[in-house]
Amino acid sequence: VTLDVQAVCQDTTVTQELLKEGFHRDLLVKVELGVVGEDVGGCAVAARTRLPPGIYMDPYELASLQQHNLTKAVLIPDVIDVEAPEYLATDLLVLLYMEPDPQCSRCFRAALPVHGRYHRPAEDSEEVSVVLKSPEVLVCCCDNRLSTECWKSAEVEAPCSGKNIGPCQWYSVRHQPTYEELVLQVPVGLRQHSSLVCVVTLLATVLCSSLILAAVCKYGHFS
């Protein structure tokens, strides 16, 4: 019996992918549960992942997506400064609810839009690496009775799905990630370009201010 439980625990796999390029990406998470021979149709699956300071999720964008039933997620904290640079930001905890994959009875998947924050200029590289660790897989079988020998209780104050009112019992699933870490390459400026950027910014500001002032003087009506 012990061997069977260990085999089931080791079968659960997690895959993370970053889609698109640049600062604005989509994080795709796939989970295949190792519960061979059991019905997981009544279970909810979620990925609890920690976003490092270099990545953030826009709460307004999330609210819009949830309003159109395009994704379900809980952000902790729910108030986020989307303008803060990486060196002034903190970690974010995301509980991402997953949808069943129609091509696999034990598979679940979900996508979440994430954004890279601005970093300090680098010395000799035009990109900086932001490491995203593999998420924790959580399972909640409120309407189903499954054997939970290889799962452990998880302290999660969240409903099994967006339709549930109160929290229910979540279990943390032992899993084997395809990759332990996912690396996002974020473009950054170079320190040797600082003087040039300052001069160009100052000239552009003076030019735009002059054009606005000229337009006000020419077309403005002063009493």
Coordinates of C-alpha atoms in Angstrom, one line a residue:
V1 CA 0.0 0.0 0.0
T2 CA 2.9 2.4 0.8
L3 CA 4.4 1.9 -2.6
D4 CA 1.1 2.7 -4.3
V5 CA 0.7 5.9 -2.3
Q6 CA 4.2 7.0 -3.1
A7 CA 3.7 6.3 -6.8
V8 CA 0.5 8.3 -6.9
C9 CA 2.2 11.2 -5.1
Q10 CA 5.1 11.3 -7.6
D11 CA 2.8 11.3 -10.6
T12 CA 1.5 14.8 -10.2
T13 CA 3.4 17.1 -12.6
V14 CA 3.4 20.9 -12.9
T15 CA 4.5 22.9 -16.0
Q16 CA 4.9 26.7 -16.3
E17 CA 5.3 28.7 -19.5
L18 CA 5.7 32.4 -20.2
L19 CA 3.9 33.4 -23.4
K20 CA 4.5 36.6 -25.4
E21 CA 7.6 38.9 -25.2
G22 CA 8.7 42.0 -23.4
F23 CA 7.2 43.4 -20.2
H24 CA 3.7 42.1 -20.7
R25 CA 3.4 38.3 -20.6
D26 CA 0.9 35.5 -19.9
L27 CA 1.8 32.9 -17.3
L28 CA 0.4 29.5 -18.3
V29 CA 0.3 26.9 -15.6
K30 CA -0.6 23.2 -16.3
V31 CA -1.2 20.5 -13.7
E32 CA -1.7 16.8 -14.1
L33 CA -2.9 15.2 -10.9
G34 CA -1.5 11.8 -9.9
V35 CA -4.8 10.3 -8.7
V36 CA -5.1 7.4 -11.2
G37 CA -8.3 5.5 -11.0
E38 CA -10.3 8.2 -9.0
D39 CA -12.8 10.7 -10.2
V40 CA -11.6 14.3 -9.8
G41 CA -14.6 15.9 -11.5
G42 CA -15.9 17.4 -8.2
C43 CA -12.5 18.8 -7.2
A44 CA -11.2 22.3 -7.5
V45 CA -7.5 22.7 -8.3
A46 CA -5.5 25.9 -7.7
A47 CA -1.8 26.9 -8.0
R48 CA -0.5 29.1 -5.2
T49 CA 2.5 30.9 -6.6
R50 CA 4.6 33.8 -5.2
L51 CA 5.5 36.5 -7.7
P52 CA 8.9 38.2 -6.9
P53 CA 9.2 42.0 -6.8
G54 CA 10.2 42.0 -10.5
I55 CA 6.8 40.7 -11.6
Y56 CA 3.3 41.9 -10.7
M57 CA -0.4 41.3 -11.5
D58 CA -2.6 44.3 -12.3
P59 CA -5.6 44.1 -9.9
Y60 CA -7.7 46.2 -12.2
E61 CA -6.9 44.0 -15.2
L62 CA -7.7 40.9 -13.0
A63 CA -11.1 42.4 -12.0
S64 CA -11.9 42.9 -15.7
L65 CA -11.0 39.4 -16.6
Q66 CA -13.0 37.9 -13.7
Q67 CA -16.0 40.0 -14.7
H68 CA -15.9 38.3 -18.1
N69 CA -15.2 34.9 -16.6
L70 CA -11.8 34.7 -18.3
T71 CA -9.8 33.8 -15.2
K72 CA -10.2 33.3 -11.4
A73 CA -7.5 34.4 -9.0
V74 CA -7.0 35.9 -5.5
L75 CA -4.2 38.4 -4.9
I76 CA -2.5 38.9 -1.6
P77 CA -2.2 41.8 -0.9
D78 CA -5.1 43.0 -3.0
V79 CA -3.8 46.6 -3.2
I80 CA -0.8 46.9 -5.5
D81 CA 1.3 49.8 -6.6
V82 CA 1.5 49.0 -10.3
E83 CA 3.9 52.0 -10.9
A84 CA 6.5 51.0 -8.3
P85 CA 9.9 49.9 -9.7
E86 CA 11.3 46.5 -8.8
Y87 CA 13.6 47.8 -6.0
L88 CA 10.6 49.4 -4.2
A89 CA 8.1 46.5 -4.7
T90 CA 7.4 43.4 -2.5
D91 CA 6.4 39.9 -3.3
L92 CA 2.8 39.0 -4.2
L93 CA 1.0 35.8 -3.4
V94 CA -1.5 34.6 -6.1
L95 CA -4.0 31.8 -5.7
L96 CA -4.9 30.9 -9.3
Y97 CA -8.0 28.7 -9.8
M98 CA -7.5 26.2 -12.6
E99 CA -10.0 24.9 -15.2
P100 CA -10.3 21.3 -16.3
D101 CA -8.4 20.4 -19.5
P102 CA -10.9 18.8 -21.9
Q103 CA -8.1 16.7 -23.5
C104 CA -7.2 15.0 -20.2
S105 CA -9.4 13.8 -17.3
R106 CA -6.8 14.5 -14.7
C107 CA -5.4 17.7 -16.2
F108 CA -6.0 21.4 -15.3
R109 CA -4.7 24.6 -16.7
A110 CA -5.0 28.4 -16.2
A111 CA -3.4 31.5 -17.6
L112 CA -2.6 34.8 -15.8
P113 CA -1.4 38.0 -17.3
V114 CA 1.8 39.2 -15.5
H115 CA 3.9 42.3 -16.1
G116 CA 7.6 43.0 -15.5
R117 CA 8.5 46.0 -13.4
Y118 CA 11.2 48.6 -14.3
H119 CA 14.6 47.7 -12.8
R120 CA 17.6 49.8 -12.0
P121 CA 20.0 50.4 -15.0
A122 CA 22.6 47.6 -15.4
E123 CA 26.3 47.9 -16.0
D124 CA 26.9 45.6 -18.9
S125 CA 23.6 43.8 -19.8
E126 CA 20.4 45.0 -21.4
E127 CA 18.4 42.3 -19.6
V128 CA 17.9 41.2 -16.0
S129 CA 16.6 37.8 -14.9
V130 CA 13.6 37.5 -12.7
V131 CA 13.2 34.0 -11.3
L132 CA 9.7 32.5 -10.8
K133 CA 9.7 29.4 -8.7
S134 CA 7.3 26.4 -9.2
P135 CA 3.9 26.9 -7.6
E136 CA 2.3 24.9 -4.8
V137 CA -0.6 22.7 -6.1
L138 CA -3.7 22.8 -4.0
V139 CA -6.8 20.5 -4.2
C140 CA -10.2 21.0 -2.7
C141 CA -12.7 18.2 -3.1
C142 CA -15.7 19.6 -1.4
D143 CA -18.2 17.5 -3.4
N144 CA -16.0 14.4 -3.7
R145 CA -14.4 11.9 -1.4
L146 CA -10.9 11.1 -2.5
S147 CA -8.1 9.3 -0.7
T148 CA -5.8 12.0 0.7
E149 CA -2.9 9.8 2.0
C150 CA -0.3 11.7 -0.1
W151 CA -1.8 15.1 0.6
K152 CA -1.4 17.4 3.6
S153 CA -3.7 20.0 4.9
A154 CA -3.0 23.5 3.7
E155 CA -3.8 26.7 5.5
V156 CA -5.7 28.6 2.8
E157 CA -8.5 31.0 3.6
A158 CA -10.2 30.8 0.3
P159 CA -13.3 29.1 -1.2
C160 CA -13.0 26.1 -3.4
S161 CA -14.2 28.2 -6.3
G162 CA -15.6 31.6 -7.1
K163 CA -19.2 30.3 -6.4
N164 CA -18.5 29.1 -2.9
I165 CA -19.3 31.6 -0.1
G166 CA -17.1 30.3 2.7
P167 CA -13.7 28.7 2.8
C168 CA -13.3 24.9 2.7
Q169 CA -10.5 22.4 3.3
W170 CA -7.6 22.6 0.8
Y171 CA -4.9 20.0 0.5
S172 CA -1.3 20.6 -0.7
V173 CA -0.3 18.0 -3.3
R174 CA 3.2 16.7 -3.5
H175 CA 4.3 17.2 -7.1
Q176 CA 7.3 17.0 -9.4
P177 CA 7.7 20.3 -11.4
T178 CA 9.0 20.0 -15.0
Y179 CA 11.3 22.8 -14.2
E180 CA 12.1 24.0 -10.6
E181 CA 12.3 27.7 -11.8
L182 CA 11.0 29.8 -14.7
V183 CA 13.2 32.8 -15.7
L184 CA 11.8 36.0 -17.2
Q185 CA 14.2 38.2 -19.0
V186 CA 13.2 41.9 -18.4
P187 CA 14.8 44.6 -20.6
V188 CA 16.8 47.3 -18.7
G189 CA 18.8 50.4 -19.5
L190 CA 22.5 50.7 -19.3
R191 CA 24.2 53.0 -16.8
Q192 CA 26.5 54.6 -19.4
H193 CA 23.4 55.9 -21.3
S194 CA 22.2 57.8 -18.2
S195 CA 23.7 61.2 -19.3
L196 CA 22.3 60.8 -22.8
V197 CA 18.8 59.9 -21.5
C198 CA 18.8 62.9 -19.2
V199 CA 19.8 65.4 -21.9
V200 CA 17.3 64.0 -24.4
T201 CA 14.5 64.0 -21.8
L202 CA 15.3 67.6 -20.8
L203 CA 15.4 68.8 -24.4
A204 CA 12.1 67.0 -25.1
T205 CA 10.5 68.6 -22.0
V206 CA 11.6 72.1 -23.0
L207 CA 10.5 71.7 -26.6
C208 CA 7.0 70.4 -25.6
S209 CA 6.6 73.1 -23.0
S210 CA 7.5 75.8 -25.5
L211 CA 5.0 74.4 -28.0
I212 CA 2.3 74.4 -25.4
L213 CA 3.1 77.9 -24.3
A214 CA 3.2 79.2 -27.9
A215 CA -0.2 77.6 -28.6
V216 CA -1.7 79.1 -25.4
C217 CA -0.4 82.6 -26.3
K218 CA -1.6 82.3 -29.9
Y219 CA -5.1 80.8 -29.4
G220 CA -5.8 81.6 -25.8
H221 CA -8.4 84.1 -24.8
F222 CA -7.3 86.2 -21.8
S223 CA -9.8 88.6 -20.2

